[in-house]
Structure formats: structure tokens, C-alpha cells
Coordinates of C-alpha atoms and ligand atoms in Angstrom, one line a residue:
Chain A
M391 CA -0.1 0.1 0.1
E392 CA 1.7 3.4 -0.8
N393 CA 1.3 6.9 1.3
K394 CA -1.9 8.6 0.3
L395 CA -1.2 11.4 2.7
E396 CA 1.8 12.7 4.6
A397 CA 2.6 15.5 7.0
K398 CA 6.2 16.3 7.2
N399 CA 7.6 18.3 9.9
V400 CA 4.6 20.2 10.7
N401 CA 4.2 22.8 13.0
V402 CA 0.9 24.8 13.2
F403 CA 0.4 28.0 15.3
Y404 CA -2.9 30.0 16.4
G405 CA -1.3 33.6 17.0
E406 CA 1.6 32.3 19.8
F407 CA -0.2 29.4 20.7
Q408 CA 1.7 26.4 19.1
A409 CA -1.2 23.9 18.3
L410 CA 0.8 21.0 16.9
N411 CA 4.4 20.2 17.5
N412 CA 6.7 19.0 14.8
I413 CA 4.4 16.2 13.5
N414 CA 5.6 13.4 11.3
M415 CA 2.8 11.1 10.0
K416 CA 2.0 9.1 6.8
F417 CA -1.1 7.6 6.1
K418 CA -1.6 4.6 4.1
E419 CA -4.0 4.4 1.2
N420 CA -7.3 2.9 1.2
A421 CA -7.1 2.2 5.1
V422 CA -9.0 4.3 7.9
T423 CA -6.8 5.6 10.3
A424 CA -8.0 7.1 14.2
L425 CA -7.3 10.2 15.9
I426 CA -7.6 10.1 19.5
G427 CA -6.7 12.4 22.0
P428 CA -7.7 14.2 25.1
S429 CA -10.2 17.7 23.9
G430 CA -7.8 20.4 22.5
C431 CA -5.0 18.4 21.8
G432 CA -5.0 19.3 18.2
K433 CA -6.7 16.4 16.4
S434 CA -9.3 19.1 14.5
T435 CA -6.4 21.1 13.8
F436 CA -4.3 18.3 12.3
L437 CA -7.4 16.8 10.4
R438 CA -8.1 20.0 8.6
L439 CA -4.6 20.9 7.4
F440 CA -5.5 17.9 4.7
N441 CA -7.9 19.9 3.0
R442 CA -6.9 23.6 4.3
M443 CA -9.7 24.7 5.8
N444 CA -7.7 26.1 8.9
D445 CA -7.0 28.6 5.7
Y446 CA -10.0 30.4 7.1
V447 CA -8.8 31.2 10.7
D448 CA -7.0 34.7 10.8
S449 CA -4.6 33.4 13.2
F450 CA -3.4 29.8 11.7
R451 CA 0.2 30.1 10.6
M452 CA 1.5 26.7 9.8
E453 CA 5.1 25.3 9.0
G454 CA 6.4 22.2 7.1
E455 CA 4.5 20.3 4.5
I456 CA 1.6 18.0 3.8
L457 CA 1.7 16.1 1.0
V458 CA -1.3 14.3 -0.7
D459 CA -0.2 12.0 -3.2
G460 CA 2.8 13.2 -2.6
N461 CA 2.3 16.7 -3.7
G462 CA 2.6 19.2 -1.2
I463 CA -0.8 21.1 -0.8
Y464 CA 0.8 24.4 0.7
T465 CA 2.5 25.7 -1.9
K466 CA 1.6 28.6 -3.8
D467 CA 0.5 26.7 -6.9
V468 CA -2.2 25.0 -5.2
L469 CA -5.8 25.7 -6.4
V470 CA -7.2 25.2 -2.8
D471 CA -11.1 24.5 -4.5
E472 CA -9.5 21.5 -6.6
L473 CA -7.8 20.1 -4.1
R474 CA -11.2 19.9 -1.7
K475 CA -12.9 18.4 -4.8
G476 CA -11.1 15.1 -4.2
I477 CA -11.4 15.3 -0.4
G478 CA -14.4 15.0 1.3
M479 CA -15.2 16.4 5.0
V480 CA -17.7 15.3 7.6
F481 CA -18.3 17.8 10.4
Q482 CA -18.9 16.9 13.6
K483 CA -22.3 18.8 13.8
P484 CA -24.5 17.7 10.8
N485 CA -24.4 20.7 8.3
P486 CA -26.7 20.0 5.5
F487 CA -27.8 23.2 3.2
P488 CA -31.6 25.0 3.7
K489 CA -32.2 22.9 0.4
S490 CA -33.9 19.8 -0.2
I491 CA -32.5 16.4 0.2
F492 CA -31.5 15.9 -3.2
E493 CA -30.0 19.4 -3.8
N494 CA -27.7 18.8 -0.7
V495 CA -26.2 15.6 -2.3
A496 CA -25.9 16.9 -5.5
Y497 CA -24.2 19.9 -4.3
G498 CA -20.8 18.9 -5.2
L499 CA -21.8 17.5 -8.4
K500 CA -23.4 20.6 -9.7
I501 CA -20.2 22.9 -8.5
Q502 CA -18.2 20.3 -10.8
G503 CA -20.0 21.2 -13.3
I504 CA -22.2 18.1 -13.7
K505 CA -25.8 19.2 -15.4
N506 CA -27.7 16.0 -16.8
K507 CA -30.1 15.0 -14.7
A508 CA -29.8 11.4 -15.4
V509 CA -26.3 11.3 -14.1
L510 CA -27.2 13.7 -10.8
K511 CA -29.9 11.4 -10.5
N512 CA -28.0 8.3 -10.3
K513 CA -25.2 9.0 -8.4
V514 CA -27.5 10.8 -5.8
R515 CA -29.0 7.4 -5.5
K516 CA -25.8 5.8 -4.9
A517 CA -24.2 8.4 -2.5
L518 CA -27.6 8.3 -0.3
Q519 CA -27.4 4.2 -0.7
Q520 CA -23.7 4.5 0.7
A521 CA -24.7 6.5 3.3
A522 CA -27.4 4.3 4.4
L523 CA -30.1 6.7 3.7
W524 CA -31.7 6.1 0.6
D525 CA -34.6 3.6 2.0
E526 CA -35.7 6.4 4.6
V527 CA -35.7 8.9 2.2
K528 CA -35.9 7.6 -1.5
N529 CA -39.7 8.9 -1.6
D530 CA -38.9 12.7 -0.5
L531 CA -36.0 13.7 -2.0
D532 CA -37.5 17.2 -2.5
K533 CA -38.2 17.6 1.3
S534 CA -36.1 20.1 2.9
A535 CA -32.8 18.3 4.8
L536 CA -33.9 20.6 7.5
E537 CA -36.7 18.4 8.3
L538 CA -34.7 15.4 9.2
S539 CA -33.4 14.2 11.9
G540 CA -30.0 15.1 13.5
G541 CA -28.7 11.3 12.5
Q542 CA -30.2 11.1 9.3
Q543 CA -28.8 15.0 8.6
Q544 CA -25.5 13.5 9.1
R545 CA -26.1 11.0 6.7
V546 CA -26.9 13.7 4.3
C547 CA -24.1 15.1 4.9
I548 CA -21.8 12.0 4.1
A549 CA -23.7 11.6 1.3
R550 CA -23.1 14.9 -0.1
A551 CA -19.3 14.4 0.7
L552 CA -19.6 10.7 -1.1
A553 CA -21.5 12.2 -4.3
V554 CA -18.3 13.4 -5.6
E555 CA -16.6 10.4 -5.3
P556 CA -13.4 11.6 -3.6
S557 CA -10.3 9.1 -2.6
I558 CA -9.9 11.0 0.9
I559 CA -12.4 11.3 3.3
L560 CA -12.0 13.5 6.7
M561 CA -14.3 13.0 9.0
D562 CA -14.3 15.0 12.5
E563 CA -16.6 13.2 15.2
P564 CA -19.2 12.1 12.6
T565 CA -21.0 10.2 14.9
S566 CA -20.9 12.2 18.2
A567 CA -24.4 13.7 17.4
L568 CA -25.9 10.4 16.2
D569 CA -27.6 7.5 18.7
P570 CA -26.3 4.0 18.6
I571 CA -28.1 2.8 15.8
A572 CA -27.3 5.5 13.2
T573 CA -23.9 5.4 14.9
A574 CA -23.4 1.8 14.2
K575 CA -24.8 2.2 10.3
V576 CA -22.1 5.0 9.9
E577 CA -19.6 2.5 11.2
E578 CA -20.6 0.0 8.7
L579 CA -20.6 2.4 6.2
I580 CA -16.9 3.3 6.9
H581 CA -16.1 -0.1 6.8
E582 CA -17.3 -0.6 3.2
L583 CA -15.9 2.7 1.9
K584 CA -12.1 1.8 2.8
K585 CA -12.1 -0.4 -0.2
D586 CA -11.6 2.9 -2.4
Y587 CA -11.2 5.2 0.2
T588 CA -8.5 6.7 2.2
I589 CA -10.3 7.8 5.8
I590 CA -9.1 9.7 8.7
I591 CA -11.7 9.8 11.4
V592 CA -11.6 11.8 14.7
T593 CA -13.3 10.5 17.5
H594 CA -13.4 10.4 21.2
N595 CA -14.8 6.7 21.1
M596 CA -12.4 4.1 22.3
Q597 CA -14.9 1.5 21.2
Q598 CA -15.4 3.2 17.8
A599 CA -12.0 3.6 17.1
S600 CA -10.5 -0.1 18.1
R601 CA -14.1 -1.2 15.9
I602 CA -13.4 0.5 12.6
S603 CA -9.7 1.7 12.0
D604 CA -6.9 -0.2 10.7
Y605 CA -4.4 2.7 12.3
T606 CA -4.7 4.8 15.4
A607 CA -2.4 7.8 15.8
F608 CA -2.5 9.4 19.7
F609 CA -2.0 13.1 20.0
Y610 CA -1.3 14.7 23.5
M611 CA -1.0 18.5 23.9
G612 CA -0.1 19.2 20.2
D613 CA 2.4 16.0 20.6
L614 CA 2.0 12.9 18.0
I615 CA 2.8 10.7 21.0
E616 CA 2.2 7.0 19.2
H617 CA 1.0 5.9 15.5
N618 CA 0.5 2.3 15.1
K619 CA -1.8 -0.4 13.7
T620 CA -5.0 0.1 15.7
D621 CA -4.8 -3.4 17.6
I622 CA -1.2 -2.8 18.5
I623 CA -2.2 0.5 20.1
F624 CA -4.9 -1.0 21.8
T625 CA -3.7 -4.4 23.2
N626 CA 0.3 -3.2 23.6
P627 CA 0.9 0.8 23.2
E628 CA 4.6 1.5 23.5
H629 CA 4.0 4.6 26.0
E630 CA 2.1 5.0 29.4
R631 CA 0.2 8.1 28.0
T632 CA -1.7 6.3 25.4
Q633 CA -2.3 3.1 27.7
N634 CA -3.6 5.7 30.5
Y635 CA -5.6 7.5 28.0
I636 CA -7.4 4.1 26.2
T637 CA -7.9 2.8 29.2
G638 CA -9.8 6.1 30.6
R639 CA -7.4 6.7 33.8
F640 CA -7.3 10.4 32.3
G641 CA -8.5 12.4 29.8
Chain B
M34 CA -39.9 44.5 44.3
K35 CA -41.6 48.1 44.7
K36 CA -39.0 49.5 42.3
E37 CA -39.9 46.6 39.6
K38 CA -43.4 47.9 39.9
I39 CA -42.6 51.0 39.3
I40 CA -40.1 50.3 36.2
E41 CA -43.1 48.0 34.8
G42 CA -45.5 50.5 35.1
L43 CA -43.1 52.7 33.0
L44 CA -42.5 50.2 30.8
K45 CA -46.4 49.8 30.3
F46 CA -47.0 53.5 29.8
S47 CA -44.3 54.1 27.2
A48 CA -46.1 51.2 25.3
L49 CA -49.5 52.7 25.6
V50 CA -48.3 56.1 24.2
T51 CA -46.9 54.5 21.5
I52 CA -50.5 52.6 20.7
L53 CA -52.3 55.6 21.8
T54 CA -50.2 57.7 19.1
T55 CA -50.5 55.3 16.6
V56 CA -54.2 55.1 17.0
G57 CA -54.5 59.0 17.1
I58 CA -53.0 59.2 14.0
L59 CA -54.8 56.9 11.9
Y60 CA -58.0 58.4 13.9
V61 CA -57.5 61.7 12.2
L62 CA -56.2 60.2 9.0
L63 CA -59.5 58.2 8.8
S64 CA -61.4 60.8 9.8
E65 CA -60.9 63.4 7.6
S66 CA -60.3 61.1 4.5
I67 CA -64.3 59.6 5.4
S68 CA -65.3 63.5 5.1
F69 CA -63.0 63.8 2.0
F70 CA -64.6 60.9 0.6
S71 CA -68.2 61.8 1.3
E72 CA -67.4 64.5 -1.3
V73 CA -65.3 62.4 -4.0
S74 CA -66.1 59.2 -4.4
I75 CA -63.7 56.7 -4.3
W76 CA -64.3 55.5 -7.9
E77 CA -63.2 59.1 -9.0
F78 CA -60.7 59.1 -6.8
I79 CA -59.2 56.0 -8.3
T80 CA -59.8 56.2 -11.7
D81 CA -59.3 60.0 -12.4
K82 CA -56.5 60.7 -14.5
E83 CA -55.7 64.0 -13.4
W84 CA -55.1 65.7 -9.9
T85 CA -55.9 69.2 -9.5
P86 CA -57.8 69.8 -6.4
L87 CA -55.8 73.6 -6.3
F88 CA -56.9 74.5 -9.5
V89 CA -60.4 76.0 -10.7
N90 CA -61.0 73.0 -12.8
K91 CA -60.5 70.7 -10.3
H92 CA -60.0 66.6 -10.8
F93 CA -59.4 64.4 -7.6
G94 CA -57.6 61.3 -9.4
I95 CA -54.9 60.1 -6.8
M96 CA -53.2 58.0 -9.9
P97 CA -50.7 60.8 -11.0
L98 CA -49.7 61.0 -7.5
V99 CA -49.0 57.3 -7.3
M100 CA -47.9 56.8 -10.4
G101 CA -44.9 59.5 -9.4
T102 CA -44.3 57.7 -6.0
L103 CA -43.9 54.7 -7.7
L104 CA -41.7 56.1 -10.5
T105 CA -38.9 57.7 -8.1
T106 CA -39.5 54.6 -6.0
F107 CA -38.5 52.0 -8.7
I108 CA -35.7 54.1 -9.7
A109 CA -34.4 54.3 -6.3
V110 CA -34.7 50.7 -5.5
A111 CA -32.9 50.1 -9.1
V112 CA -30.0 51.9 -7.7
A113 CA -30.0 50.3 -4.5
L114 CA -30.7 46.6 -4.8
P115 CA -28.0 45.9 -7.1
I116 CA -25.5 48.1 -5.5
G117 CA -26.5 46.9 -2.0
I118 CA -26.5 43.7 -2.3
T119 CA -23.1 43.6 -4.1
I120 CA -22.0 45.3 -0.9
A121 CA -23.4 43.3 1.4
I122 CA -22.0 39.9 -0.2
Y123 CA -18.7 41.3 -0.9
L124 CA -18.6 42.8 3.0
S125 CA -19.9 39.3 4.0
E126 CA -18.0 36.3 2.2
F127 CA -15.3 38.2 0.4
A128 CA -13.7 41.2 2.5
P129 CA -11.6 40.9 5.1
K130 CA -13.3 41.4 9.0
R131 CA -11.5 44.6 9.4
F132 CA -12.3 46.0 6.4
K133 CA -15.7 45.3 7.3
K134 CA -16.0 46.7 10.4
I135 CA -14.8 50.3 9.2
V136 CA -16.8 50.2 6.2
K137 CA -20.3 49.0 7.5
P138 CA -20.5 52.0 9.8
L139 CA -19.0 54.5 7.1
L140 CA -22.0 53.3 4.5
E141 CA -24.8 54.0 7.0
I142 CA -23.8 57.4 7.1
L143 CA -25.5 57.5 4.0
A144 CA -28.8 57.1 5.6
A145 CA -27.8 60.0 8.2
V146 CA -27.2 62.8 5.5
P147 CA -30.2 65.3 6.1
T148 CA -32.3 64.4 3.2
V149 CA -32.7 68.1 2.3
V150 CA -28.7 68.0 1.5
Y151 CA -29.8 65.2 -1.3
G152 CA -32.9 67.0 -2.5
F153 CA -30.5 69.9 -3.3
F154 CA -27.8 67.4 -4.8
A155 CA -30.0 66.0 -6.8
L156 CA -31.4 69.1 -8.1
M157 CA -28.0 71.1 -8.5
V158 CA -25.7 68.3 -9.1
V159 CA -26.9 65.0 -10.8
T160 CA -29.5 67.1 -13.1
P161 CA -27.1 69.3 -14.6
F162 CA -24.9 66.4 -14.9
L163 CA -27.4 64.3 -16.7
Q164 CA -28.4 67.1 -18.8
S165 CA -25.3 67.4 -20.2
F166 CA -26.0 63.9 -22.2
I167 CA -29.6 63.6 -22.1
P168 CA -30.9 67.0 -24.0
G169 CA -34.6 67.3 -23.4
M170 CA -34.2 66.4 -19.9
S171 CA -36.1 69.1 -17.4
G172 CA -35.0 70.5 -14.8
F173 CA -37.1 69.1 -12.1
N174 CA -37.3 65.2 -13.1
S175 CA -37.9 62.0 -11.3
L176 CA -34.5 60.3 -12.6
S177 CA -32.1 62.2 -10.8
A178 CA -34.5 62.1 -7.5
G179 CA -34.8 58.6 -7.8
I180 CA -31.4 58.0 -8.5
V181 CA -30.4 60.3 -5.3
M182 CA -32.8 58.6 -3.0
G183 CA -31.0 55.2 -4.4
I184 CA -27.9 56.2 -2.9
M185 CA -29.4 57.4 0.1
I186 CA -31.3 53.8 0.7
I187 CA -28.5 51.8 -0.3
P188 CA -27.3 51.0 3.3
Y189 CA -30.7 49.7 4.1
V190 CA -30.1 46.8 1.6
S191 CA -26.3 46.6 2.5
S192 CA -26.6 46.9 5.8
L193 CA -29.4 44.6 6.5
S194 CA -28.9 42.0 3.8
E195 CA -25.4 41.8 5.4
D196 CA -26.2 41.2 8.6
A197 CA -28.8 38.3 7.3
L198 CA -26.0 36.9 5.6
S199 CA -23.6 37.0 8.9
A200 CA -26.5 35.4 10.3
V201 CA -26.7 32.2 8.3
P202 CA -24.3 29.6 10.7
K203 CA -20.8 29.4 9.5
S204 CA -20.9 25.6 9.4
L205 CA -22.9 26.2 5.8
R206 CA -20.0 28.3 4.6
N207 CA -17.7 25.4 5.7
A208 CA -19.4 22.8 3.9
S209 CA -19.9 24.7 0.4
Y210 CA -15.9 25.3 0.8
G211 CA -15.0 21.7 2.0
M212 CA -16.8 21.0 -1.3
G213 CA -14.3 22.6 -3.3
A214 CA -16.8 25.2 -4.0
T215 CA -15.1 28.5 -4.7
R216 CA -16.2 31.7 -2.8
L217 CA -18.1 33.3 -5.4
Q218 CA -19.9 29.9 -5.9
T219 CA -20.4 29.6 -2.1
A220 CA -22.2 33.1 -2.1
F221 CA -24.3 32.6 -4.6
K222 CA -25.6 29.2 -4.1
V223 CA -25.4 28.8 -0.3
M224 CA -25.2 31.9 1.4
V225 CA -27.6 34.3 -0.3
P226 CA -30.5 31.6 -0.7
A227 CA -30.0 30.7 2.9
A228 CA -30.3 34.8 3.9
S229 CA -32.7 35.3 1.6
S230 CA -35.5 35.9 3.4
G231 CA -33.7 38.4 5.2
I232 CA -32.5 39.8 1.7
I233 CA -36.3 40.4 0.9
V234 CA -37.1 41.9 3.9
S235 CA -34.0 44.6 4.0
V236 CA -35.5 45.3 -0.1
I237 CA -39.1 46.2 1.3
L238 CA -37.4 48.0 3.9
A239 CA -35.6 50.3 1.1
F240 CA -39.2 50.5 -0.7
S241 CA -40.9 51.6 2.2
R242 CA -38.4 54.0 2.8
A243 CA -38.3 55.1 -0.5
I244 CA -42.0 55.6 -0.9
G245 CA -42.0 57.7 2.2
E246 CA -39.2 60.1 1.5
T247 CA -40.4 63.6 1.1
M248 CA -37.8 66.4 0.9
I249 CA -35.4 64.4 -2.0
V250 CA -38.6 64.2 -4.3
A251 CA -40.3 67.6 -3.2
I252 CA -36.9 69.4 -4.2
A253 CA -35.9 67.7 -7.5
A254 CA -38.9 65.8 -8.8
G255 CA -40.9 68.6 -9.5
Q256 CA -44.6 69.4 -7.8
Q257 CA -46.5 68.8 -11.1
P258 CA -48.9 65.8 -10.5
R259 CA -48.4 63.9 -13.9
L260 CA -49.7 60.2 -15.1
T261 CA -46.1 59.1 -16.8
I262 CA -43.6 56.8 -17.0
N263 CA -41.2 59.1 -18.3
P264 CA -38.4 59.6 -15.7
L265 CA -37.3 63.1 -17.7
V266 CA -40.0 65.4 -16.9
P267 CA -41.5 66.7 -13.6
V268 CA -43.6 64.6 -11.6
E269 CA -45.6 64.7 -8.1
T270 CA -44.9 62.3 -5.4
I271 CA -47.7 61.7 -2.9
T272 CA -45.1 62.9 0.2
A273 CA -44.0 66.1 -2.1
Y274 CA -47.8 66.8 -2.4
I275 CA -48.7 66.5 1.2
V276 CA -45.8 68.9 2.1
Q277 CA -47.2 71.3 -0.8
V278 CA -50.4 71.8 0.7
S279 CA -49.4 71.6 4.4
L280 CA -47.1 74.9 3.7
G281 CA -49.5 76.6 1.3
D282 CA -52.1 78.8 2.4
V283 CA -55.1 76.2 1.8
A284 CA -57.8 77.1 4.2
H285 CA -58.7 74.2 7.4
G286 CA -61.6 72.1 6.6
T287 CA -61.9 72.7 3.1
L288 CA -62.0 70.0 0.8
E289 CA -58.6 71.1 -1.1
Y290 CA -57.3 70.6 2.9
K291 CA -59.1 67.4 3.1
T292 CA -56.9 66.1 0.1
I293 CA -54.0 65.4 2.0
F294 CA -55.8 63.2 4.6
A295 CA -56.9 61.3 1.4
A296 CA -53.0 61.6 0.0
G297 CA -52.0 60.1 3.4
I298 CA -54.2 57.3 3.6
T299 CA -53.5 56.0 0.5
L300 CA -49.3 56.8 1.4
F301 CA -50.3 54.5 4.7
I302 CA -52.0 52.1 2.8
F303 CA -48.7 51.4 0.5
T304 CA -46.4 51.3 3.7
F305 CA -48.8 49.3 5.7
I306 CA -48.9 46.1 3.0
L307 CA -45.1 46.5 2.6
N308 CA -44.5 46.0 6.4
N309 CA -47.3 43.3 6.7
I310 CA -45.1 41.2 4.0
S311 CA -41.9 41.9 5.6
F312 CA -43.3 40.9 8.8
Y313 CA -44.6 37.8 7.2
I314 CA -41.2 37.0 5.8
R315 CA -39.5 37.6 8.9
K316 CA -41.8 35.4 11.1
K317 CA -40.9 32.6 8.3
F318 CA -37.8 33.5 8.3
K319 CA -37.4 32.6 12.5
E320 CA -38.6 29.2 12.2
Q321 CA -36.5 28.3 9.5
Y322 CA -33.7 28.6 11.9
D323 CA -35.1 27.5 15.2
Ligands
LIG1640 N1 -9.4 29.3 15.4 C1 -9.1 28.9 16.9 N2 -7.8 29.9 17.1 C2 -7.4 29.8 18.1 N3 -6.9 29.0 19.0 C3 -7.5 27.6 18.0 C4 -8.3 27.7 17.1 N4 -9.3 26.5 16.7 C5 -8.2 25.6 18.0 N5 -7.6 26.2 18.4 C6 -6.6 25.9 20.2 O1 -5.8 25.1 19.3 C7 -5.7 23.6 20.1 C8 -6.3 22.6 19.3 O2 -7.6 22.5 19.0 P1 -8.7 21.2 18.3 O3 -9.4 22.1 17.9 O4 -7.5 21.1 17.0 O5 -8.6 20.5 19.5 P2 -9.4 19.1 19.5 O6 -8.4 18.0 19.7 O7 -9.9 18.9 18.3 O8 -10.4 19.2 20.8 P3 -11.7 18.3 20.5 O9 -11.4 17.0 20.9 O10 -12.5 19.3 21.8 O11 -12.5 18.9 19.4 C9 -6.6 23.8 21.3 O12 -5.9 24.1 22.4 C10 -7.8 25.1 20.8 O13 -7.8 26.0 21.9
LIG1641 MG1 -12.3 18.6 17.3

């Protein structure tokens, strides 16, 4: 397997405050990597580096390199919009647009210039099926996405990200607003998706990390403490901090 | 406890005063209009094409005044709407935060300039300027009055639309950027639709403001009631007529005098309808985001 993503000597600052300290990390293609660690340790900041979503924070500053498919994405000639078309993101809180379910899922496709109705319909259906939502909404695709339950909204957002068939999916605590049933569905989905996608998922749920990920990275106060195969992290971690965190002794 | 009672009483009192004032104004408007309409039929009022109550040959058709009002208003909104919305989108979606903080209040000064200044600006600057390349344009006309009025109401559109855009949850913008949408795409495909009710309300308010504006049109648009859509000739708006008669030497209690109440109630009906539309939209808008 290839390295799909890579962080090289990455330091991140918000103003004077350093949020990430010299991170070096590689992500295997078509694998799920879980980012874990206590609140405020920099997981979201790290995740957002890969689609440059930190760029909108005024005080944000970065040193080092982020590589996607071997190419630096913080160089001047990179078209951020184009970069993001290949990288889906699912946020912690469901954030569907105040549009119909169909329009939500078709959004990225339309942005990419796809106008053909039949193509749109097909891709929307496929994405909704992947997100395990199709059966629940197939009869009211014209209904506003805001009228759905929180769990359904999150699956609309997942479908929205999947519809454009990105190669990478970034998920920031995607199930924190979901009930156990919806969570199970999303986890199942992640399992399905990893055949074709490289997935990074931030989670506070240790069971979830151990269930769905191939690799796990433990962050602590801006440092990457440990990064390894998930079963090793959860059965035989190298560092005591990791051990303490996953067993719930601090955090 | 006692203090609270007193404050509560004061609050109630001021609310009551406001309501009573409104009711009082409405009462005067209505009673004087009713006495007007006992002499002039509503049918004549609406269908007669001339408004000459102060002449020997009297006509009481409100349409020329309504037309003058609508003409100047539409010109004003045609100026303020595109400019105001462009500014709002620029400020909320493109401009650096610091720039917005400075520019927004500066723009609001436009609405704070005394309208008499705008009136003279229209008459002395804009009209001569336009005349230099529109030959046959008269010295009083609805075009320059409308344009200047449009400039005055820009901040109504820009500030309120900007507020509406800023009120759209940030997470929607992030979702759109995250999909690879450009700023422009995000602005027009996500932000503007999501803020549409607020934007519409801002435009309605601008309409209301333009319909009620008096000084600019009284000075620059002329005082000749005329049923026309030609923006180059003098017209008279409802408000300008009311000023003209109020300041003139028409005797109280005469039919001529009562025309200002008939005109006033016509104006009231217009703004009342607009207010209700915006109230309705605002209510719907609230539900959407709760
Ligand atoms: N926009 C910002 N401006 C300033 N500081 C920020 C900003 N975003 C995050 N930080 C700081 O950077 C650090 C890392 O934040 P980050 O959101 O990446 O943590 P996290 O690991 O995702 O936490 P959580 O598990 O609570 O989501 C925190 O100390 C936070 O206060
Ligand atoms: Mg986070």
C-alpha cells in the first residue's frame, strides 16, 4: 500500500499559541486511521490541514509540509478549490444546506459542472445508498434536509461528501451527534468505504476507534505520541500515556 | 419589588403612549378622509387621470401622485438593490473582517445625511450632469431624484442584507468550501439563498423608505402631478403633494385641505402592506432557523 497522505515536520500556530509540535506522520491508502486524544490536543486542527480548512482562521500559521499523493498542498501554485474536490469532509455537527435532500447531495456534483439530470439522479441515489439513507428518504428527496432528524442529517452530509467520489474522506467526530443505531450504520459504512477511500476519522469513542480503524494515532497536547496498527495501540501500546488514555485513566 | 413594579408601570406606559399615538394618527387620517370621500367618490379618486385640487377645474384622481411615487421609488430601488446587495455580499463573503468593521458604519452615514442635502444634490449636481448627455431632460425630473434617493437607501439594503448573510451559520459556508466550491459559488449557491428572507426584508424596507421619502422628491422631482412613466419630466409624489399643501395657504376644513388626508391614507396603505409582507417573511424566517 502507498502513502496517500503525509505530514512532514508540521508545526501549527494560532497566533502565539502552538497547537501542533513537529508532527511527522504517513497515512496508508485505502485504510482507516483514527485520531484520538484528549480534548484540545489538536486532532481537529491536524485533520483540517489536509483540506486547508484552517486557512479561514485569521491567526492560523503553519510550518512544514502536507503531501497528498506526494504533492505539497501548501505551495503557492495549489488550487485549493480543486484540491478539496478530491477530499470529502464530514463535520462534527450535521450541517446540511437549507435545501432539499436531493440538492444537498447533488451540491458537489453541480459545483463540478455536472448538469445532466440522469447522471445527477444516479449519483445522488448511489451516494444515499452508501450512506445507508436511501430507503428512508427515497420518497421525499424534495423535502428540506432540515426537516430530517440529526442522525439522518449527518448521513445526508456523508452522502454529500461521497457523491463526488473523492479519494480521501476526513471525518471529525462524525457520530458524536448520533444515536447508537445511526452510529452503527455510519461505522458499517466506513468499513465499506475503506475499500476505495483513504479515511481519517477523529473520535473520542475508544470502542469506535478500535472497531473501525486500521491505524490509530494518539495525540497529546499538540504532540503525536504514538501511531501504529490499531490492535497494537489498543493491546500493547508503547507509551504509558497512550495506555492511560485508552483505558480511561485520564483524559 | 416596589422598584420593579414602578419600572414595569413605566414600560407599560410608554408602550401605551406609542399605541395611542398610532391610533390617534390613524383616527385623524380616517375621519378626515371619510369626510373627503363623502364629497369625492372613491371611484373618481382611483380612476380620474388628473390631480388638480388646487385649480379652478378640480380633478381628484390620485393616480398621477401614485405614479410619481412609484416611479421615483422604482428608480431608487433599481439603484439601491444591485449596489446594496453587491456590497453586502462583498462585505460578508470576501472582505477582510477589519475592512468590514470600518466600511459598514461608514456606509450607514449615507442614511444619516439630512435628506434636504440630498435634494439639493439631486437638483444642483445630478440633474445638470445628466442634462449634459440627455438633452431634453427637464430641470425637475424623477430620474435624478430617484437616483439620489437610491444612494440614500443603499445602506438599508447593504447593512440589513449583510446582517442576514452573517446570521447564516458558519458551518454552511464551511460545508460548501469543503466541497471545493469557490467563494463566489458559495456566496450565490449557499449564502444568498440561505439569507434570502432577510435580504427580501431589507429590500422591502428600502421600498418603504423610498415611498415615504419627502424632501428629495419635493425638491428635485418637481411638483407637477403627471400620469407618466417618463423619468425625464417633472412629477409629483404623494409625499411632495402633502408638503406642498401643508405649507401652502389652503384654509383648514376645506375640501382642498382634506385632500392631504386622502393622499396620506393612500400612502399609509402602501407602507402598511409592505410592512405586513416583511413581518410575514420575518416570521417565516425565524421558524426556519429555530
Ligand atoms: N480558531 C482557533 N483560534 C485559536 N486557537 C484555536 C483555534 N482552533 C483551535 N485552537 C486551539 O488549538 C488547540 C487544538 O484545538 P483542536 O480543535 O484541534 O483540538 P481537538 O483535539 O480537536 O479538540 P476536541 O477533541 O475538543 O475537538 C486547542 O488548544 C484550541 O484552543
Ligand atoms: Mg475537534
